[in-house]
Coordinates of C-alpha atoms and ligand atoms in Angstrom, one line a residue:
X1 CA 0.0 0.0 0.0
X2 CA 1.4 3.5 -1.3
X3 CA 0.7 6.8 0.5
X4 CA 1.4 10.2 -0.9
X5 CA 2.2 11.3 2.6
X6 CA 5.5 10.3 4.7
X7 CA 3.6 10.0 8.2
X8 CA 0.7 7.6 6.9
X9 CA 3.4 5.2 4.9
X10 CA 5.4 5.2 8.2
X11 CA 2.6 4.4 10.3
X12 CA 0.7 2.0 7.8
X13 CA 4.3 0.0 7.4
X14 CA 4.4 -0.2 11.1
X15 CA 0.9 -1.5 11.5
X16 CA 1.3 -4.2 8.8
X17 CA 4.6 -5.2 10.0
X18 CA 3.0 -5.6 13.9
X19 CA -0.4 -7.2 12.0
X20 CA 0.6 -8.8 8.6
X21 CA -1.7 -11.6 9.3
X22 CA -4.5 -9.3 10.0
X23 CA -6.0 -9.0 6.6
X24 CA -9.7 -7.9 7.2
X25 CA -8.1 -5.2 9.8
X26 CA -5.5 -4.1 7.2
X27 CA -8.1 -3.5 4.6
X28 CA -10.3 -1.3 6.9
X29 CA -7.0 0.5 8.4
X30 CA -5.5 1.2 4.3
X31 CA -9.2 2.4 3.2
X32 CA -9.5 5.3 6.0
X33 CA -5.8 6.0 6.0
X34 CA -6.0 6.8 2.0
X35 CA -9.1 9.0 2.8
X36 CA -7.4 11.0 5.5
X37 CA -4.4 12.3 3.0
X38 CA -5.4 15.6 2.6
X39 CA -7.1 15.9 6.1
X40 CA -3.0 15.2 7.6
X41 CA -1.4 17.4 4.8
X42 CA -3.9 20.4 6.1
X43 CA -3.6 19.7 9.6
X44 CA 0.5 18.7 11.0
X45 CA -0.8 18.4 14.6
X46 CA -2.0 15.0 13.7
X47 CA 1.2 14.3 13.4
X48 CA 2.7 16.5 16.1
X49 CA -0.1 14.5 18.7
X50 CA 0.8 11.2 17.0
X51 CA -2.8 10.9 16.3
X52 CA -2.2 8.7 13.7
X53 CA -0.7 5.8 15.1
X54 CA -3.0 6.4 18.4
X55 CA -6.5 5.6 16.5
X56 CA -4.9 2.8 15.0
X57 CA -4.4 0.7 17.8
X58 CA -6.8 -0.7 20.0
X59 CA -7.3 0.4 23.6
X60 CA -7.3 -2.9 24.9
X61 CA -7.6 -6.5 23.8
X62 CA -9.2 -9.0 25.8
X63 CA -9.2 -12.5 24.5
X64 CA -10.6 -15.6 26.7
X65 CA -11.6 -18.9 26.9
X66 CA -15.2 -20.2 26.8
X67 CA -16.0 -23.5 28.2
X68 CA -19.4 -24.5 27.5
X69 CA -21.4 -28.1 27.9
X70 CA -23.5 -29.4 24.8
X71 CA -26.4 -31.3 24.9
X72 CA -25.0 -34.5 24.9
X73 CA -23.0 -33.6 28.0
X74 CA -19.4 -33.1 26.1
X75 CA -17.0 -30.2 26.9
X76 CA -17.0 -27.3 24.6
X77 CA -14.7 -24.9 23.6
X78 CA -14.7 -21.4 21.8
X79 CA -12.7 -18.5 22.0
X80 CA -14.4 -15.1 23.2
X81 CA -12.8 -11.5 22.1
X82 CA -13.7 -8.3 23.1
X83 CA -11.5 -5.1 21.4
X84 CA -12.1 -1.8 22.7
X85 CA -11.1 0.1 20.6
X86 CA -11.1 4.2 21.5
X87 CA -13.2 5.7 23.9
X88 CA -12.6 9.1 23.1
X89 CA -15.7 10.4 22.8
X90 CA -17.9 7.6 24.8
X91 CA -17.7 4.5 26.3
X92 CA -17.0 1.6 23.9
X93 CA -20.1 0.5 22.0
X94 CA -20.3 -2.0 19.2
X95 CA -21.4 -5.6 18.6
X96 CA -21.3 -9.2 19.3
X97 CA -20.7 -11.9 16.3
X98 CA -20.9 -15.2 16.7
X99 CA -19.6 -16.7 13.8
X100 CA -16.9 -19.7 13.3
X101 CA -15.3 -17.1 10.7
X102 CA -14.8 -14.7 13.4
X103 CA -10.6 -14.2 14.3
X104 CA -8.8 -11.3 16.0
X105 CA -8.2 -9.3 12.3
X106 CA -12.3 -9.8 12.0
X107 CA -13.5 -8.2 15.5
X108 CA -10.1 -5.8 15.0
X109 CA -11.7 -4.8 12.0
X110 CA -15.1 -4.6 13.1
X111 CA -14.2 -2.3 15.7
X112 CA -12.0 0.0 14.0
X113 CA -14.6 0.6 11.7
X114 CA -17.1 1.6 14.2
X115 CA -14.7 4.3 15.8
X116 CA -15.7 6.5 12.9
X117 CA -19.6 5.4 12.5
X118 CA -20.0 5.8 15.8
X119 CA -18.5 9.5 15.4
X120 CA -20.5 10.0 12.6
X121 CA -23.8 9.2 14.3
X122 CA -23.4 12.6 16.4
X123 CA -24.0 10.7 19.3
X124 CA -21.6 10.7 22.5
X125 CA -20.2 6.8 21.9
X126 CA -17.1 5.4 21.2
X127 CA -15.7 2.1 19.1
X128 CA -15.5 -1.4 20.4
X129 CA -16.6 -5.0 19.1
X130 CA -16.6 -8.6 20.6
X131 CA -17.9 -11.7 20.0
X132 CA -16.7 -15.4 19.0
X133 CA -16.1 -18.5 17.0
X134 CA -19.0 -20.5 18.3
X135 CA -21.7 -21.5 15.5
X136 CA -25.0 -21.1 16.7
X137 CA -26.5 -23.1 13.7
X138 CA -28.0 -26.0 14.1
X139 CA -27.7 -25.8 18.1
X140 CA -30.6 -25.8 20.4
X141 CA -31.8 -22.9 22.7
X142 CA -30.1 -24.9 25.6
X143 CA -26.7 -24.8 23.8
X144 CA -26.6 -21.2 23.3
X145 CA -27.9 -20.5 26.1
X146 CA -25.0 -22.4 27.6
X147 CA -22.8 -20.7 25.6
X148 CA -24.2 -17.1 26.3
X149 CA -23.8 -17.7 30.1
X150 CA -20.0 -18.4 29.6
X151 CA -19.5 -16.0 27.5
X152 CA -20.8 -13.5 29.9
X153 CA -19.3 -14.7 32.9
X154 CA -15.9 -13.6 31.5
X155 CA -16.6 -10.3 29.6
X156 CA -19.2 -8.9 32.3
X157 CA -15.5 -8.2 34.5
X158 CA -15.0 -6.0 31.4
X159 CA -18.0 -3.8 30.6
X160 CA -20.6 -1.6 31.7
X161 CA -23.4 0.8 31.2
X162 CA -20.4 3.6 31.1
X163 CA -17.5 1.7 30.0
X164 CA -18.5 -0.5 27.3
X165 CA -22.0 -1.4 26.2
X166 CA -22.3 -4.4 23.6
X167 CA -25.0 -5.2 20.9
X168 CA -26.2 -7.4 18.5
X169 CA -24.1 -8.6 15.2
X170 CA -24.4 -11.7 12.8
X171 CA -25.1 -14.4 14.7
X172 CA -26.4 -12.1 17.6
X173 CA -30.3 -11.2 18.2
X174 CA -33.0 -11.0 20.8
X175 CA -32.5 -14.5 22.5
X176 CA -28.9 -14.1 22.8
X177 CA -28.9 -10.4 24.0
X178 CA -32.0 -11.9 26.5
X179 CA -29.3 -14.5 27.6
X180 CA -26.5 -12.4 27.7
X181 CA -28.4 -9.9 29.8
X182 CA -30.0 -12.6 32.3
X183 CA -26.6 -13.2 33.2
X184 CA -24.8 -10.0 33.9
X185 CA -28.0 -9.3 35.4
X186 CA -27.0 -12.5 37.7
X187 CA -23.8 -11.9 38.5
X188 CA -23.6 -8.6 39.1
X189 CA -27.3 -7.6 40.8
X190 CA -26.9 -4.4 38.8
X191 CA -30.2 -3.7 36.1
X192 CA -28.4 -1.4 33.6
X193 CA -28.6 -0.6 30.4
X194 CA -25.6 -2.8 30.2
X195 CA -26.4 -4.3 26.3
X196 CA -28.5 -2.8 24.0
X197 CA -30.8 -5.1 21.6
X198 CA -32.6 -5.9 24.3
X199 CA -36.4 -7.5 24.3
X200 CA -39.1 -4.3 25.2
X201 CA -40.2 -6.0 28.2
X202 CA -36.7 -5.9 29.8
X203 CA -35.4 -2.2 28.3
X204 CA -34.8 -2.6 24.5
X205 CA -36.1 0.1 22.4
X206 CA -38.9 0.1 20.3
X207 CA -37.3 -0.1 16.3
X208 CA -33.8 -1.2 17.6
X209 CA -35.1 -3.9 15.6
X210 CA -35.9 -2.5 12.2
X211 CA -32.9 0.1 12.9
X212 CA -29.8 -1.0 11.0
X213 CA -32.3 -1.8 7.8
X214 CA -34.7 1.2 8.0
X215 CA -31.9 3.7 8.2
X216 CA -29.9 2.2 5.3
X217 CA -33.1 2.9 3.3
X218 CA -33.2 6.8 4.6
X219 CA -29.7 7.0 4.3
X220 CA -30.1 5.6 0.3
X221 CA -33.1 7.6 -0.5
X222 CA -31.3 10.8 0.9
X223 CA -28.1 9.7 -1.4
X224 CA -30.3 9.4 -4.4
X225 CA -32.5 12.7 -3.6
X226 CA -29.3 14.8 -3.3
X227 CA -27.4 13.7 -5.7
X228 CA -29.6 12.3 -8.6
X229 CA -33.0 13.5 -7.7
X230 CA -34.0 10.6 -8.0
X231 CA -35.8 7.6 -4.8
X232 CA -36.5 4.5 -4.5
X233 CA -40.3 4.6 -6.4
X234 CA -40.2 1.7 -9.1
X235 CA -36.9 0.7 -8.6
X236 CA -35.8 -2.9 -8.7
X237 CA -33.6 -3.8 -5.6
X238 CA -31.2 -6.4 -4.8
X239 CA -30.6 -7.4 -1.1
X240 CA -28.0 -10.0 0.2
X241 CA -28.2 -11.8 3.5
X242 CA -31.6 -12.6 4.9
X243 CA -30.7 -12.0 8.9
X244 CA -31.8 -9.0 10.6
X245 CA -30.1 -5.9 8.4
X246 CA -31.5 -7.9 5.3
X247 CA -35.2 -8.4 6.4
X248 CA -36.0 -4.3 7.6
X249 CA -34.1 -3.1 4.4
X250 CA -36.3 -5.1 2.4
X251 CA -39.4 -4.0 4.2
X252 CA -38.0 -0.4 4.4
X253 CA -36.6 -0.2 0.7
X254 CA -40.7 -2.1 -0.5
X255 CA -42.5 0.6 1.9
X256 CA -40.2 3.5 0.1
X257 CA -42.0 2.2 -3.6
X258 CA -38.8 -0.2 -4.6
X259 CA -39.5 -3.4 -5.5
X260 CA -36.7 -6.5 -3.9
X261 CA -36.8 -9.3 -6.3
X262 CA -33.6 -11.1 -4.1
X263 CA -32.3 -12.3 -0.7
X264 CA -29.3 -14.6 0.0
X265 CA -27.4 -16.6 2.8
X266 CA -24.5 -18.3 2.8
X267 CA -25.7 -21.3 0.3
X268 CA -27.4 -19.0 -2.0
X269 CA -29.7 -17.2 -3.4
X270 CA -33.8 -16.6 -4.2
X271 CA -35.1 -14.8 -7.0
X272 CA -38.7 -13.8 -7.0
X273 CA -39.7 -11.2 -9.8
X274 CA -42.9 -10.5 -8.0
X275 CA -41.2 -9.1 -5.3
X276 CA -40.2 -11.1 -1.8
X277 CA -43.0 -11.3 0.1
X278 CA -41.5 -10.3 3.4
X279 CA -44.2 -12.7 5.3
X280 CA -42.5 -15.4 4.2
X281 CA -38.9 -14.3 4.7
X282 CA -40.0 -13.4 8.5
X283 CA -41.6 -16.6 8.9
X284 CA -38.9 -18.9 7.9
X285 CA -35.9 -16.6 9.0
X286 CA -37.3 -15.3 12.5
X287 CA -39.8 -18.2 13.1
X288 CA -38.0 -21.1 11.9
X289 CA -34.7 -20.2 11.9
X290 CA -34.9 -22.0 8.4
X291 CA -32.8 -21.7 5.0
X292 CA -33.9 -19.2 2.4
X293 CA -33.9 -22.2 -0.2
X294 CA -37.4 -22.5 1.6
X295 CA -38.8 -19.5 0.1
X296 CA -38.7 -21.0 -3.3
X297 CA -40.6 -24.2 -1.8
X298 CA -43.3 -22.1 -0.7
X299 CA -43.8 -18.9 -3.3
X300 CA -44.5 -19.8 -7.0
X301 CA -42.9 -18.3 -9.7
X302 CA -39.7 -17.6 -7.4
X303 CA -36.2 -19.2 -8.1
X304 CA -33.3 -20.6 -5.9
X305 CA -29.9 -20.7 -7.1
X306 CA -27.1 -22.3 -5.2
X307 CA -23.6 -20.2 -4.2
X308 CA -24.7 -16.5 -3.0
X309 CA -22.4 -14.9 -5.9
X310 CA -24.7 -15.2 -8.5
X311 CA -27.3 -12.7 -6.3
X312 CA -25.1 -9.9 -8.2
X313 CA -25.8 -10.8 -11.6
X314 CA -29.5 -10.0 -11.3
X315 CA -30.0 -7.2 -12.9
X316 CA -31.3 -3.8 -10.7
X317 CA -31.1 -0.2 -9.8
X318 CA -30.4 -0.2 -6.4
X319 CA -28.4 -3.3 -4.4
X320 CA -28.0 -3.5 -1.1
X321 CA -25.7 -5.9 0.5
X322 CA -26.6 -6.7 4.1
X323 CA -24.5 -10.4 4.6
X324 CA -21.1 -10.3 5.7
X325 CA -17.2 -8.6 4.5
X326 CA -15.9 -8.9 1.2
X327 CA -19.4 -10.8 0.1
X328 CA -19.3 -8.4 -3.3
X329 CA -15.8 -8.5 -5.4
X330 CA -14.8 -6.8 -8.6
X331 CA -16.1 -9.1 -11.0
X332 CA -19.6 -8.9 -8.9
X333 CA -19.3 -5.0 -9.8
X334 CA -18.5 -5.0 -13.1
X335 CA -22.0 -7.3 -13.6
X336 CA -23.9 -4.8 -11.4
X337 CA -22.5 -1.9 -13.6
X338 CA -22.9 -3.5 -17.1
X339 CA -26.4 -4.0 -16.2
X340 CA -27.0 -0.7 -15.0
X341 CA -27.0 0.0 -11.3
X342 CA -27.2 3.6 -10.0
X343 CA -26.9 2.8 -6.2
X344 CA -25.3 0.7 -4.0
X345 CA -25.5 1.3 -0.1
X346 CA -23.6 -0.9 2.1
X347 CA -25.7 -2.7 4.9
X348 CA -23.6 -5.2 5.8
X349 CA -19.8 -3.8 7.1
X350 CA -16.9 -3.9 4.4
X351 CA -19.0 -6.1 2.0
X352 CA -17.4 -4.5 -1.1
X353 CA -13.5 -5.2 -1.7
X354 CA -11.7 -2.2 -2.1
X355 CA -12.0 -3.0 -5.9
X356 CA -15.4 -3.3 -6.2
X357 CA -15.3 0.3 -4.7
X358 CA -13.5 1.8 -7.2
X359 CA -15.3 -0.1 -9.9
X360 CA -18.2 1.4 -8.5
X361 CA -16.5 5.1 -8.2
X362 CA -15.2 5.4 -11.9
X363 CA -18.5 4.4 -13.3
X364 CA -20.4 6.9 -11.7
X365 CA -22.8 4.5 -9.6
X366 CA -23.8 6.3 -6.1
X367 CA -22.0 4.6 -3.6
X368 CA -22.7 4.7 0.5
X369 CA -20.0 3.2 2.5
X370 CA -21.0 1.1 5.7
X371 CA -19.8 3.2 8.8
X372 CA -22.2 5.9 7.0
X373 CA -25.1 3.7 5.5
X374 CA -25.7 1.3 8.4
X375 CA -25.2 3.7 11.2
X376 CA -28.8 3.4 12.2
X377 CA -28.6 0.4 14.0
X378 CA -25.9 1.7 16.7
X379 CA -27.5 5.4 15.9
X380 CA -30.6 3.4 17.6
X381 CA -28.3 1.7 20.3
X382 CA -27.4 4.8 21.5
X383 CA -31.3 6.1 21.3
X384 CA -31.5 2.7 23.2
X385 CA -28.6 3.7 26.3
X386 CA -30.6 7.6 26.6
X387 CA -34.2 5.6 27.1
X388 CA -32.5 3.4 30.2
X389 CA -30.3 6.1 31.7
X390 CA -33.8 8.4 31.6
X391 CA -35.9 5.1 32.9
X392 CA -38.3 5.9 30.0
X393 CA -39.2 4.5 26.6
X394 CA -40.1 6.6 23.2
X395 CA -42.7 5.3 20.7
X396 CA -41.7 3.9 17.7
X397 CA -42.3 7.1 15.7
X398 CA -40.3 8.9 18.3
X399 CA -37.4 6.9 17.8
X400 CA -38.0 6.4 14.3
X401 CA -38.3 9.7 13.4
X402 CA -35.0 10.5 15.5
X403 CA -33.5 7.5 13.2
X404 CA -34.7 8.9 10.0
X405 CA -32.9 13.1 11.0
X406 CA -29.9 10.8 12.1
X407 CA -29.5 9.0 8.5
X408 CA -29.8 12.4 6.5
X409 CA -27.3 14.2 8.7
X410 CA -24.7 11.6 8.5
X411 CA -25.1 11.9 4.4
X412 CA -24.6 15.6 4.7
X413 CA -22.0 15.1 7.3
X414 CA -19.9 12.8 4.6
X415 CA -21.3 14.7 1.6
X416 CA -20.1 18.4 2.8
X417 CA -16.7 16.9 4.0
X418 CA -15.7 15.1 0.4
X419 CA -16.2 18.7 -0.8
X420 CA -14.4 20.3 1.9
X421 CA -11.5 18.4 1.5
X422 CA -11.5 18.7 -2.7
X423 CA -13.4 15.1 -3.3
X424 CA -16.3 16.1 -4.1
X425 CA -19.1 13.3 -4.7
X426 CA -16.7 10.7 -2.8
X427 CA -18.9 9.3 0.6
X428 CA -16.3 7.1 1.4
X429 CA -13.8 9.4 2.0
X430 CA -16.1 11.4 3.4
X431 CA -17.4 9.5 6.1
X432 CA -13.9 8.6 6.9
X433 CA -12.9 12.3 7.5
X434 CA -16.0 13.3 8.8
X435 CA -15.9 10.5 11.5
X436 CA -12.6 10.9 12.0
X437 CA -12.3 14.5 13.1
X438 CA -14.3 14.6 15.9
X439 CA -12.5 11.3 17.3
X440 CA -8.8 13.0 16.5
X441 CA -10.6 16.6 18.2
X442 CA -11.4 14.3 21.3
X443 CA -8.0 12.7 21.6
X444 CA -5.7 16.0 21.3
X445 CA -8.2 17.6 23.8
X446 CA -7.3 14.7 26.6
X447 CA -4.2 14.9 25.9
X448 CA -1.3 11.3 26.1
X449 CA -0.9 9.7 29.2
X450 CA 3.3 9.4 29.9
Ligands
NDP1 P1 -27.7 -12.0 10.9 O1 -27.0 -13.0 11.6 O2 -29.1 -11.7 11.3 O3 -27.7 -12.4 9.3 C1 -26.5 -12.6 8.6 C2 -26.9 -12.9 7.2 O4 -25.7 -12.8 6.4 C3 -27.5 -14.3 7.0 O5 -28.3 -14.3 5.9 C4 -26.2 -15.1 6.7 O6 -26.4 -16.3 6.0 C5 -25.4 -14.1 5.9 N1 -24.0 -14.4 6.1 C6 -23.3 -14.4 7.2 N2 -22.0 -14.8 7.0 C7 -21.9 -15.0 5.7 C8 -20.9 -15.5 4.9 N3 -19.6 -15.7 5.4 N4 -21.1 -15.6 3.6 C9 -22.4 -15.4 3.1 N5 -23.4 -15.0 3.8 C10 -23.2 -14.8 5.1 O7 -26.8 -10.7 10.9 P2 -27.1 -9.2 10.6 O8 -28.2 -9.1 9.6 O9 -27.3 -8.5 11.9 O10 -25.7 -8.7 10.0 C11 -25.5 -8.6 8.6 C12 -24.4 -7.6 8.3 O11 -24.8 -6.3 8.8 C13 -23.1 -7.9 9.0 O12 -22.0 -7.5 8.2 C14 -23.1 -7.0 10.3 O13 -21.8 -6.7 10.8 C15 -23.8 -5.8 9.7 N6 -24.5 -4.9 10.6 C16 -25.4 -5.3 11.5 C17 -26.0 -4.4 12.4 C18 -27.1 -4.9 13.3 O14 -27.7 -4.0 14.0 N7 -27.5 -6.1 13.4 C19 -25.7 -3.0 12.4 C20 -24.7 -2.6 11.3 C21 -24.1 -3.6 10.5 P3 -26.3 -17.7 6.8 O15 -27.5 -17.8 7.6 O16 -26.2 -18.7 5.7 O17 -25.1 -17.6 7.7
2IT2 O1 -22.0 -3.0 13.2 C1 -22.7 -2.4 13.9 O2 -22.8 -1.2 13.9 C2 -23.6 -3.2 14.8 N1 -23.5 -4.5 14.8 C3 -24.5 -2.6 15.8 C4 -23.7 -2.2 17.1 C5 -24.6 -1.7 18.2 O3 -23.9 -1.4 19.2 O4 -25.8 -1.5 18.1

């Protein structure tokens, strides 16, 4: 990787050097870093402050085992994470993903990357991820519950409603957040707003829910009014994934006039040119916890294809992927492009290698980054943390609405800052910067502890 200036070569060399085997953190770290050239050209007390090779590097690392007993009585073992990564301007806040793909480089990642969302949610929280190797599919509700319990007895001696406040990521929804939570709850006779996700009869907020997927939707229809004048009415969309990002961006993108003729998961992919009937999706995905190869079984007329590539050739206007990183590659791009795409928004975080991007940049598509597009889910966290500390809940409008200004000020946040820094049109750099320099404001204000 090749940096115009000096200082971000220097600290980018040291960072692969310390974390060459880190390639999912190396990506996210090289993709900021190129964005903040002309930020660290304009302003030498980055460098002066070392502020630099500060945001790069994790606050603190914990790593641990988890024990756990299955069902038929056999010793278990997975290995827990927690990275917190800069609590400059809040206490850590990010997910949990429970995912046998999940490594260090993955949660390190994860976490860097939410340092600048969070930033760029205006809302006072700062970056942190966790979560673990352990599959949760095909277990029962005794196994992860199992698992939960362990999990928690180790990281509750590490978090807090003002020190570090997890969430919900792949792999991570209402019955683990319930399980996670019973157990804090147990071992530390404390009833704080310690995790956010949580179930409305024990603190969660109403539309924490639809959050991450609604607000991708406000954040693309405000991309496409700005900057094309154009919406989602009688566009055909593209969503991958069918999990919880997936499922309120298809109901979002459908109640905005688009029309989703795709979901995905890991095996593949369902094509229904009538448009998913979300009913279905909800029943199998959040009933069931089924395949979506079980949508074609049940709705006539749609298609399932096996391998989850082939959910790019479709042709659309809009696409939307909401699985997992690096899920859309160049050759995935070039098929969006040839067949016409105007928009892509990023639900999912990282899904688009970093030459998909710039496939996507030269040909003019409209492109929203993740830490910008799919901000409203921790946006809604944090809406989530105010309701507990006030011992009051909003309606859904009320924190919808709040969800909805929160989405349109993050893409004028990013917009106004490509322009500002002579990128005009470029929301990836400008959510970096934008994100960025409150973070680097926050950490020259506190100053370096000798
Ligand atoms: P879920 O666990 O609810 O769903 C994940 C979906 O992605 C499933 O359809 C899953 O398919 C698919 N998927 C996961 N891993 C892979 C893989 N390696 N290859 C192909 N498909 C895969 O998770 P979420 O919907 O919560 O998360 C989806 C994405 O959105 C993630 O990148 C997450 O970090 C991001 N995100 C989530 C937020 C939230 O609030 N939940 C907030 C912001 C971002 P299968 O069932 O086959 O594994
Ligand atoms: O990637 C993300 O922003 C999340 N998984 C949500 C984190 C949160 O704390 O709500």
């Amino acid at each position: 990787m090749k940096f115009k200036s000096a200082y971000l070569q220097k600290v980018y060399d040291g960072l692969e050097a310390r974390n060459g085997e880190q390639k999912e953190f190396l990506q996210a770290a090289a993709e900021v870093l190129e964005s903040l050239e002309p930020v660290v050209e304009q302003n030498p007390k980055l460098e002066e402050q070392g502020v630099i090779e500060r945001i790069v590097e994790p606050e603190r690392i914990i790593m641990f085992r988890v024990s756990w007993v299955d069902d038929a009585g056999k010793v278990q073992v997975n290995r827990g994470y927690r990275v917190q990564f800069n609590s400059a301007i809040g206490p850590y806040k990010g997910g949990l993903r429970l995912h046998p793909s999940v490594t260090l480089s993955v949660i390190k990642f994860l976490g860097f990357e939410q340092i600048f969302k969070n930033s760029l949610t205006g809302l006072p929280i700062g970056g942190g991820k966790g979560g673990s190797d352990f599959d949760p599919k095909g277990k029962s509700d005794g196994e992860v519950m199992r698992f939960c319990q362990s999990f928690m007895t180790e990281l509750s001696k590490h978090i807090g409603a003002d020190t570090d406040v997890p969430a919900g990521d792949i792999g991570v929804g209402g019955r683990e957040i319930g399980y996670l939570f019973g157990q804090y709850k147990r071992l530390r006779n404390e009833y704080t707003g310690v995790l956010t996700g949580k179930g409305l009869t024990y603190g969660g907020s109403l539309a924490r829910t639809e959050a991450t997927g609604y607000g991708l939707c406000y954040y693309t229809q405000e991309m496409l009014s700005c900057m094309k004048s154009d919406s989602f009415q009688g566009k055909t969309v593209v969503i991958s994934g069918s999990g919880n990002v997936a499922i309120y961006a298809t109901q979002k993108a459908t109640q905005l006039g688009g029309k989703v003729v795709a979901l995905s998961d890991s095996n593949g992919y369902v094509y229904d040119p009538n448009g998913i009937q979300l009913d279905v999706v909800k029943q199998i995905k959040e009933v069931e916890r089924g395949r979506i190869k079980e949508y074609a079984e049940r709705v006539e007329g749609a298609e399932y294809h096996e391998g989850c590539k082939g959910i790019w050739t479709i042709k659309c206007d809009i696409a939307l992927p909401c699985a997992t990183q690096n899920e859309l590659d160049l050759e995935s791009a070039e098929a969006l492009v040839a067949n016409g795409v105007i928009a892509v928004c990023e639900g999912a975080n990282m899904p688009s290698t970093p030459d998909a991007v710039a496939k996507f940049q030269e040909s003019g598509v409209l492109f929203g980054p993740a830490k910008a597009a799919n901000a409203g889910g921790v946006a809604t966290s944090a809406l989530e943390m105010s309701q507990n500390s006030q011992r009051l809940s909003w309606t859904f409008e009320e924190v919808d609405a709040k969800l909805e200004g929160i989405m349109k000020n993050i893409f004028h946040a990013c917009y106004d800052a490509a322009e500002k820094y002579g990128v005009k049109g470029n929301l990836v750099a400008g959510a970096n910067i934008a994100g960025f320099e409150k973070v680097a404001d926050a950490m020259i204000a506190q100053g370096i502890a000798y």
